[in-house]
Coordinates of C-alpha atoms in Angstrom, one line a residue:
Chain B
M1 CA -20.8 -10.0 18.3
P2 CA -24.5 -11.2 19.1
R3 CA -25.1 -14.4 20.5
S4 CA -28.4 -15.3 20.0
A5 CA -28.0 -19.2 20.9
P6 CA -26.3 -21.1 23.7
P7 CA -22.7 -21.5 22.5
E8 CA -21.5 -24.6 21.1
P9 CA -19.2 -26.7 23.4
G10 CA -15.8 -24.3 23.0
T11 CA -17.3 -21.4 20.9
D12 CA -17.6 -19.0 24.0
H13 CA -13.9 -19.6 24.4
K14 CA -13.0 -18.8 20.8
G15 CA -15.6 -16.0 20.5
R16 CA -13.7 -14.2 23.5
H17 CA -10.2 -15.2 22.0
R18 CA -11.2 -13.4 19.1
E19 CA -12.6 -10.3 20.5
I20 CA -9.4 -10.4 22.7
L21 CA -7.2 -10.3 19.0
E22 CA -9.6 -7.3 17.7
T23 CA -9.0 -5.1 20.9
A24 CA -5.5 -6.1 20.8
A25 CA -5.2 -5.2 17.4
R26 CA -7.0 -1.7 17.8
L27 CA -4.6 -0.9 20.6
I28 CA -1.8 -1.8 18.8
C29 CA -2.9 0.3 16.0
E30 CA -3.1 3.1 18.2
K31 CA -0.3 2.9 20.0
G32 CA 2.2 0.9 18.3
Y33 CA 3.1 -2.5 19.3
E34 CA 5.9 -1.1 21.9
G35 CA 3.7 1.7 23.3
A36 CA 0.7 -0.9 23.9
S37 CA 1.2 -2.5 27.1
I38 CA 0.0 -6.0 28.2
Q39 CA -1.9 -4.0 30.9
D40 CA -3.3 -1.7 28.5
I41 CA -4.5 -4.5 26.4
A42 CA -6.3 -6.2 29.6
D43 CA -8.0 -2.8 30.7
A44 CA -9.6 -2.6 27.0
C45 CA -10.8 -6.3 27.2
G46 CA -12.0 -5.5 31.0
M47 CA -9.6 -8.1 32.0
T48 CA -7.2 -8.6 34.8
K49 CA -3.5 -9.1 33.6
A50 CA -3.9 -12.6 34.9
G51 CA -7.3 -13.1 33.4
L52 CA -5.5 -12.0 30.1
Y53 CA -2.5 -14.5 30.2
H54 CA -4.9 -17.1 30.4
H55 CA -6.2 -16.7 26.8
I56 CA -2.4 -15.5 25.5
R57 CA 1.2 -16.6 26.2
S58 CA 3.3 -13.6 25.8
K59 CA 2.7 -10.4 23.9
E60 CA 4.8 -11.3 21.1
H61 CA 2.7 -14.5 20.8
L62 CA -0.3 -12.2 20.9
L63 CA 0.5 -10.5 17.5
V64 CA 1.5 -13.3 16.0
E65 CA -2.0 -14.6 16.5
I66 CA -3.2 -11.5 15.2
M67 CA -1.4 -11.9 12.1
N68 CA -2.2 -15.8 12.0
Y69 CA -6.2 -14.8 12.5
G70 CA -6.0 -12.6 9.6
M71 CA -4.3 -14.7 7.5
D72 CA -7.0 -17.6 8.5
V73 CA -9.8 -15.4 7.1
F74 CA -8.0 -14.4 4.0
E75 CA -7.0 -18.1 3.4
E76 CA -11.0 -18.9 4.2
Q77 CA -12.5 -16.1 2.3
V78 CA -10.2 -15.8 -0.9
L79 CA -7.5 -17.9 -1.5
S80 CA -9.4 -21.3 -0.9
Q81 CA -12.0 -20.0 -3.1
V82 CA -10.3 -19.5 -6.2
L83 CA -7.5 -22.1 -6.0
T84 CA -9.3 -24.5 -8.3
I85 CA -10.7 -21.9 -11.1
A86 CA -9.4 -23.2 -14.0
D87 CA -8.9 -20.4 -16.3
P88 CA -5.8 -17.9 -14.7
V89 CA -7.7 -14.6 -16.0
E90 CA -10.9 -15.8 -14.3
R91 CA -8.9 -17.1 -11.4
L92 CA -7.1 -13.9 -11.2
R93 CA -10.1 -11.5 -11.5
T94 CA -12.3 -13.3 -8.9
C95 CA -9.3 -13.3 -6.3
M96 CA -9.0 -9.5 -7.0
E97 CA -12.8 -9.3 -6.4
K98 CA -12.9 -11.4 -3.2
N99 CA -10.0 -9.5 -1.8
I100 CA -11.2 -5.9 -2.3
L101 CA -14.4 -7.0 -0.5
L102 CA -12.2 -9.0 2.4
V103 CA -10.4 -5.3 3.0
T104 CA -13.5 -3.3 2.6
R105 CA -15.8 -5.7 4.9
G106 CA -14.1 -8.9 6.0
W107 CA -11.1 -7.6 8.0
S108 CA -11.3 -4.9 11.1
K109 CA -9.3 -2.1 9.9
E110 CA -7.0 -2.9 12.6
V111 CA -6.2 -6.4 11.5
T112 CA -5.6 -5.0 7.9
I113 CA -3.1 -2.8 9.0
I114 CA -1.1 -5.2 11.3
L115 CA -1.1 -7.5 8.3
H116 CA 0.2 -5.3 6.2
E117 CA 2.9 -3.7 8.3
H118 CA 6.5 -4.5 9.2
A119 CA 6.1 -6.0 12.4
T120 CA 8.3 -6.5 15.2
L121 CA 8.4 -10.4 15.0
T122 CA 11.6 -12.4 14.8
G123 CA 12.9 -15.9 14.4
E124 CA 10.4 -18.4 13.9
A125 CA 7.0 -16.5 14.3
K126 CA 8.3 -14.2 11.5
A127 CA 9.4 -16.8 9.1
Q128 CA 5.9 -18.6 9.5
I129 CA 3.7 -15.2 8.5
N130 CA 5.9 -14.5 5.7
A131 CA 5.6 -18.0 4.5
R132 CA 1.9 -17.6 4.7
K133 CA 2.1 -14.2 2.8
K134 CA 4.6 -15.3 0.1
R135 CA 2.2 -18.1 -0.8
Y136 CA -0.2 -15.9 -1.7
V137 CA 2.5 -13.8 -4.2
R138 CA 3.8 -16.9 -5.4
F139 CA 0.0 -18.0 -6.3
L140 CA -0.6 -14.6 -8.1
E141 CA 2.7 -14.6 -9.8
T142 CA 2.0 -18.4 -10.9
S143 CA -1.7 -17.3 -12.2
F144 CA 0.0 -14.2 -14.4
A145 CA 2.6 -16.4 -15.7
E146 CA 0.0 -19.2 -16.7
A147 CA -2.3 -16.7 -18.3
A148 CA 0.6 -15.2 -20.3
R149 CA 2.0 -18.3 -21.4
G150 CA -1.5 -19.5 -22.2
G151 CA -2.3 -16.4 -24.5
R152 CA -4.9 -15.2 -22.2
M153 CA -2.9 -12.0 -21.4
R154 CA -0.7 -9.7 -22.9
P155 CA 3.1 -10.7 -21.8
V156 CA 4.0 -9.2 -18.3
N157 CA 6.5 -9.7 -15.5
P158 CA 4.5 -12.0 -12.9
K159 CA 6.6 -10.5 -10.0
V160 CA 5.3 -7.0 -11.1
A161 CA 1.9 -7.6 -11.9
A162 CA 1.6 -9.8 -8.8
F163 CA 3.1 -7.0 -6.2
A164 CA 0.5 -4.4 -8.6
F165 CA -2.4 -6.2 -8.0
L166 CA -1.5 -6.3 -4.4
G167 CA -0.6 -2.7 -4.0
M168 CA -3.8 -1.5 -5.7
V169 CA -6.1 -4.1 -3.3
L170 CA -4.4 -3.9 -0.2
W171 CA -4.1 0.1 -0.3
I172 CA -8.1 0.5 -0.4
Y173 CA -8.0 0.4 3.5
K174 CA -5.9 3.5 3.5
W175 CA -8.9 5.5 1.1
F176 CA -12.1 3.4 1.2
R177 CA -15.1 4.5 3.2
P178 CA -18.3 2.4 3.2
D179 CA -20.3 5.7 3.3
G180 CA -17.6 7.5 0.6
P181 CA -18.5 8.5 -2.9
V182 CA -17.5 5.0 -4.1
P183 CA -19.9 2.4 -3.6
E184 CA -18.4 -1.3 -3.2
D185 CA -19.6 -3.1 -6.2
A186 CA -18.6 0.3 -8.4
L187 CA -15.1 -0.3 -6.7
V188 CA -14.9 -3.9 -7.7
R189 CA -15.9 -3.3 -11.3
E190 CA -13.7 -0.2 -11.7
M191 CA -10.4 -1.8 -10.2
E192 CA -11.1 -5.2 -12.3
D193 CA -11.6 -3.1 -15.2
L194 CA -8.7 -0.9 -14.6
F195 CA -6.1 -4.1 -14.0
F196 CA -7.5 -6.5 -16.5
G197 CA -8.8 -4.3 -19.0
G198 CA -5.8 -3.7 -20.7
L199 CA -4.3 -6.9 -20.2
E200 CA -6.8 -9.8 -21.1
I201 CA -6.9 -11.0 -24.7
V202 CA -10.4 -12.3 -25.8
E203 CA -10.6 -13.6 -29.2
P204 CA -13.7 -14.4 -30.6
A205 CA -12.6 -18.0 -31.3
R206 CA -11.5 -18.3 -27.8
S207 CA -13.8 -16.3 -25.3
R208 CA -13.1 -16.1 -21.6
R209 CA -15.6 -18.2 -20.3
H210 CA -16.3 -21.2 -22.6
D211 CA -14.0 -21.9 -25.2
T212 CA -10.5 -22.2 -24.0
P213 CA -8.7 -25.2 -24.6
P214 CA -8.2 -27.3 -21.9
A215 CA -4.6 -27.4 -22.4
K216 CA -4.3 -23.7 -22.2
T217 CA -5.9 -23.3 -19.1
R218 CA -4.7 -26.7 -16.8
R219 CA -3.1 -25.6 -13.5
R220 CA 0.7 -26.6 -13.1
Chain K
M1 CA 26.6 11.9 4.4
P2 CA 30.3 13.1 3.0
R3 CA 31.0 16.6 3.2
S4 CA 34.5 17.5 1.1
A5 CA 34.1 21.2 0.9
P6 CA 33.5 23.7 4.0
P7 CA 29.7 23.9 3.9
E8 CA 27.7 27.1 2.9
P9 CA 26.5 29.2 5.9
G10 CA 23.5 27.4 7.6
T11 CA 24.2 24.1 5.2
D12 CA 25.7 22.4 8.0
H13 CA 22.9 23.0 10.4
K14 CA 20.5 21.9 7.6
G15 CA 22.4 19.2 6.8
R16 CA 22.5 18.0 10.8
H17 CA 18.7 18.5 10.8
R18 CA 18.2 16.1 8.0
E19 CA 20.4 13.5 9.8
I20 CA 18.1 13.8 12.9
L21 CA 14.9 13.4 11.0
E22 CA 16.3 10.6 9.3
T23 CA 17.4 8.9 12.3
A24 CA 14.6 9.6 14.2
A25 CA 12.4 8.3 11.4
R26 CA 14.4 4.9 11.6
L27 CA 13.9 4.8 15.2
I28 CA 9.8 5.3 15.0
C29 CA 9.8 2.9 12.1
E30 CA 11.4 0.1 14.7
K31 CA 9.8 0.7 17.8
G32 CA 6.7 2.8 16.9
Y33 CA 6.2 6.6 17.9
E34 CA 5.0 5.6 21.3
G35 CA 8.0 3.3 21.8
A36 CA 10.7 5.5 20.5
S37 CA 11.5 8.1 23.0
I38 CA 13.2 11.6 23.2
Q39 CA 16.1 9.8 24.8
D40 CA 16.3 7.1 22.6
I41 CA 16.4 9.2 19.5
A42 CA 19.0 11.7 21.4
D43 CA 21.1 8.4 21.7
A44 CA 20.8 7.5 18.3
C45 CA 21.7 10.7 17.1
G46 CA 25.0 10.8 19.6
M47 CA 23.6 13.9 21.1
T48 CA 21.9 14.7 24.6
K49 CA 18.3 15.4 25.1
A50 CA 19.3 19.2 25.6
G51 CA 21.3 18.8 22.5
L52 CA 18.5 17.2 20.6
Y53 CA 16.0 20.1 21.5
H54 CA 18.5 22.7 20.4
H55 CA 17.2 21.2 16.8
I56 CA 13.7 20.2 17.6
R57 CA 10.6 21.6 19.5
S58 CA 8.7 18.7 20.8
K59 CA 8.4 14.8 19.8
E60 CA 5.1 15.4 17.6
H61 CA 6.6 18.2 16.3
L62 CA 9.6 16.2 15.1
L63 CA 7.0 13.6 13.6
V64 CA 5.6 16.6 11.8
E65 CA 8.9 17.6 10.6
I66 CA 10.0 13.9 9.4
M67 CA 6.4 14.2 7.4
N68 CA 6.9 17.5 5.8
Y69 CA 10.5 16.8 5.1
G70 CA 9.0 13.5 2.8
M71 CA 6.4 15.6 1.5
D72 CA 8.9 18.4 0.7
V73 CA 11.0 15.9 -1.0
F74 CA 8.4 14.7 -3.3
E75 CA 6.8 18.0 -4.1
E76 CA 10.3 19.0 -5.7
Q77 CA 11.2 15.8 -7.4
V78 CA 7.9 14.6 -8.5
L79 CA 4.6 17.0 -8.8
S80 CA 6.6 20.4 -9.4
Q81 CA 8.3 18.1 -12.2
V82 CA 5.0 17.2 -14.0
L83 CA 2.4 20.1 -13.2
T84 CA 3.3 21.9 -16.7
I85 CA 3.0 18.9 -18.7
A86 CA 0.0 19.8 -21.0
D87 CA -1.2 16.1 -22.0
P88 CA -2.7 14.7 -19.0
V89 CA -1.7 10.9 -20.1
E90 CA 1.9 12.3 -20.4
R91 CA 1.8 13.9 -17.3
L92 CA 0.3 10.8 -15.5
R93 CA 3.3 9.0 -17.1
T94 CA 5.8 10.7 -15.9
C95 CA 4.2 11.5 -12.5
M96 CA 4.3 7.8 -12.4
E97 CA 7.9 7.2 -13.4
K98 CA 9.1 10.0 -11.2
N99 CA 7.1 8.6 -8.0
I100 CA 8.6 4.9 -8.5
L101 CA 12.0 6.1 -8.7
L102 CA 11.4 8.4 -5.1
V103 CA 10.1 5.4 -3.9
T104 CA 13.2 3.3 -4.9
R105 CA 16.4 5.5 -4.3
G106 CA 15.1 9.2 -3.5
W107 CA 12.9 8.8 0.0
S108 CA 14.7 6.4 2.9
K109 CA 12.7 3.3 3.5
E110 CA 11.8 4.9 7.0
V111 CA 10.7 8.2 5.6
T112 CA 8.6 6.2 3.3
I113 CA 6.9 4.3 5.9
I114 CA 6.0 7.1 8.0
L115 CA 4.7 9.2 5.1
H116 CA 2.5 6.5 4.2
E117 CA 1.2 5.4 7.7
H118 CA -1.7 6.5 9.8
A119 CA 0.1 8.6 12.6
T120 CA -0.5 10.1 15.6
L121 CA -0.9 13.6 14.7
T122 CA -3.8 15.6 15.9
G123 CA -5.3 18.8 15.2
E124 CA -3.5 21.2 13.2
A125 CA -0.5 19.3 12.0
K126 CA -2.8 16.7 11.0
A127 CA -4.6 18.7 8.9
Q128 CA -1.4 20.5 7.4
I129 CA -0.1 17.0 6.4
N130 CA -3.4 15.7 5.2
A131 CA -4.0 18.8 3.2
R132 CA -0.4 18.1 1.0
K133 CA -1.6 14.3 0.4
K134 CA -4.9 15.4 -0.5
R135 CA -3.2 17.7 -3.1
Y136 CA -1.6 15.0 -4.9
V137 CA -4.6 12.7 -5.0
R138 CA -6.5 15.9 -6.5
F139 CA -3.8 16.5 -9.1
L140 CA -4.2 12.8 -9.9
E141 CA -7.9 12.6 -10.1
T142 CA -8.0 15.9 -12.2
S143 CA -5.3 14.4 -14.7
F144 CA -7.3 11.2 -15.1
A145 CA -10.8 13.1 -15.7
E146 CA -9.0 15.5 -18.0
A147 CA -7.5 12.3 -20.1
A148 CA -10.9 10.7 -20.2
R149 CA -12.9 13.8 -21.3
G150 CA -10.4 14.6 -23.8
G151 CA -10.7 11.2 -25.3
R152 CA -6.9 10.2 -24.6
M153 CA -7.9 7.3 -22.1
R154 CA -11.2 5.2 -21.6
P155 CA -13.6 6.1 -19.1
V156 CA -12.3 5.7 -15.5
N157 CA -13.8 6.7 -12.3
P158 CA -11.0 9.2 -11.3
K159 CA -10.8 8.3 -7.7
V160 CA -10.5 4.8 -8.1
A161 CA -7.9 5.4 -10.6
A162 CA -6.0 7.7 -8.6
F163 CA -6.1 5.5 -5.5
A164 CA -5.0 2.5 -8.0
F165 CA -2.1 4.6 -9.3
L166 CA -1.0 5.2 -5.9
G167 CA -1.4 1.8 -4.2
M168 CA 0.5 0.1 -7.0
V169 CA 3.3 2.8 -6.7
L170 CA 3.7 3.3 -2.7
W171 CA 3.5 -0.5 -2.6
I172 CA 6.9 -0.8 -3.9
Y173 CA 8.8 0.1 -0.9
K174 CA 7.4 -3.1 0.5
W175 CA 8.7 -5.4 -1.8
F176 CA 11.4 -4.1 -3.9
R177 CA 15.0 -4.3 -3.4
P178 CA 17.9 -2.7 -5.3
D179 CA 19.6 -5.7 -5.5
G180 CA 16.4 -8.4 -6.4
P181 CA 15.4 -10.1 -9.7
V182 CA 13.7 -6.7 -10.9
P183 CA 15.9 -3.9 -12.1
E184 CA 14.3 -0.4 -11.6
D185 CA 14.2 0.7 -15.1
A186 CA 12.1 -2.8 -15.6
L187 CA 9.9 -1.9 -13.1
V188 CA 9.0 1.5 -14.2
R189 CA 8.3 0.4 -17.9
E190 CA 6.2 -2.7 -16.3
M191 CA 4.0 -0.8 -14.2
E192 CA 3.5 2.0 -16.7
D193 CA 2.5 -0.4 -19.4
L194 CA 0.6 -2.5 -16.6
F195 CA -1.4 0.8 -15.7
F196 CA -1.6 2.7 -19.0
G197 CA -1.3 -0.4 -21.6
G198 CA -5.4 -1.0 -21.3
L199 CA -6.0 2.9 -20.9
E200 CA -4.8 5.0 -23.1
I201 CA -6.1 5.7 -26.6
V202 CA -3.6 6.2 -29.0
E203 CA -5.1 7.0 -32.5
P204 CA -3.1 7.5 -35.6
A205 CA -4.9 10.9 -36.4
R206 CA -4.0 12.3 -32.6
S207 CA -0.8 10.6 -31.5
R208 CA 0.3 11.0 -28.0
R209 CA 3.2 13.4 -28.5
H210 CA 2.8 15.2 -31.2
D211 CA -0.7 15.9 -32.3
T212 CA -3.2 16.3 -29.7
P213 CA -4.9 19.5 -30.3
P214 CA -4.5 22.3 -28.0
A215 CA -7.9 22.5 -27.0
K216 CA -7.8 18.7 -25.7
T217 CA -4.8 19.1 -23.2
R218 CA -5.0 22.3 -22.0
R219 CA -4.7 22.5 -18.0
R220 CA -8.3 23.7 -16.3

């Protein structure tokens, strides 16, 4: 993380905290949550255990923080960018594009993996992360239902469509390589076309970007 | 695993071995590969460590065995059932159906997770499992390419299509519940329709199941 200018008040601590989360995420991915000890994480951060505990409350809380950090980045870069798009198909297409780019370059691979995996969280922490994930699923389901209801899409089961969308997009971290045979922009274009090419209904009298009657595209 | 009849020669050992793999898979999912000790696995199997070592060579070898067991079941129930279907779209549709059903009821959740996750395998073992997984990806890519070349499908990037297919199908273990709101048969129908509904080209003169000219559907 290059820092050329003097940090804003609080920035240095925040940057260090983010570095700790990324380092801990890498170790937890390598060794598993049980396998990665607090001592291992402190060593990897170049800190003492006491120094690490200055930044974190507990190992479980560290895992919660990694997940919340991943969800913060997601909500900032994807969800909040598309919530206000009136047309549901346009909203879903843009959402797919932004989520693909988050997987290919916005999240570290480790944060992606931890976010997607069944973690060892329990109780309150588990409920909190699950609620954030479910908010995204509900957003997708609602948008698919709205698109089908408004005649902008063939009828689909909103739940199956939402999880098919998520599966296609989130699976990307498993196979995509920036230096691989599929460029990032082709990936976005191909996935959007695969998913929406057969679903979307674009009639000449009601084309996607301009003529959709407001009553059909209002958000509930 | 109920056994009412006397076991065939070798069956009892084989059944026990499969139980050990399933139990170890469950523990590795719960605690991570590093976190689940051989002692933990022996305890969960109701065996001594020495008894367990009668069945397995090492902890890493156990992980390889879980993965090979998962791939055996996959190849038997999915890949070998569809390889000989001449029409590439029919082949891919049937493959999707069979793979979905394997995820919803054929694999234990634990074997599914271990199979899909980045494991700690190294060297020869890693290469062996990766080769089995890649065989499936290549089969899908080849079938998509064949379908597009033969005019049975809109042109797609075979690699993106293959991994989109895999993401949709394999992600199912994360959200599907047998007692949930989406019945298994509806899941298969909806996913097939989502994926192939917009891709497949069915012309009256060359309908999918009967009239495809042999030259267009031969397998390479």
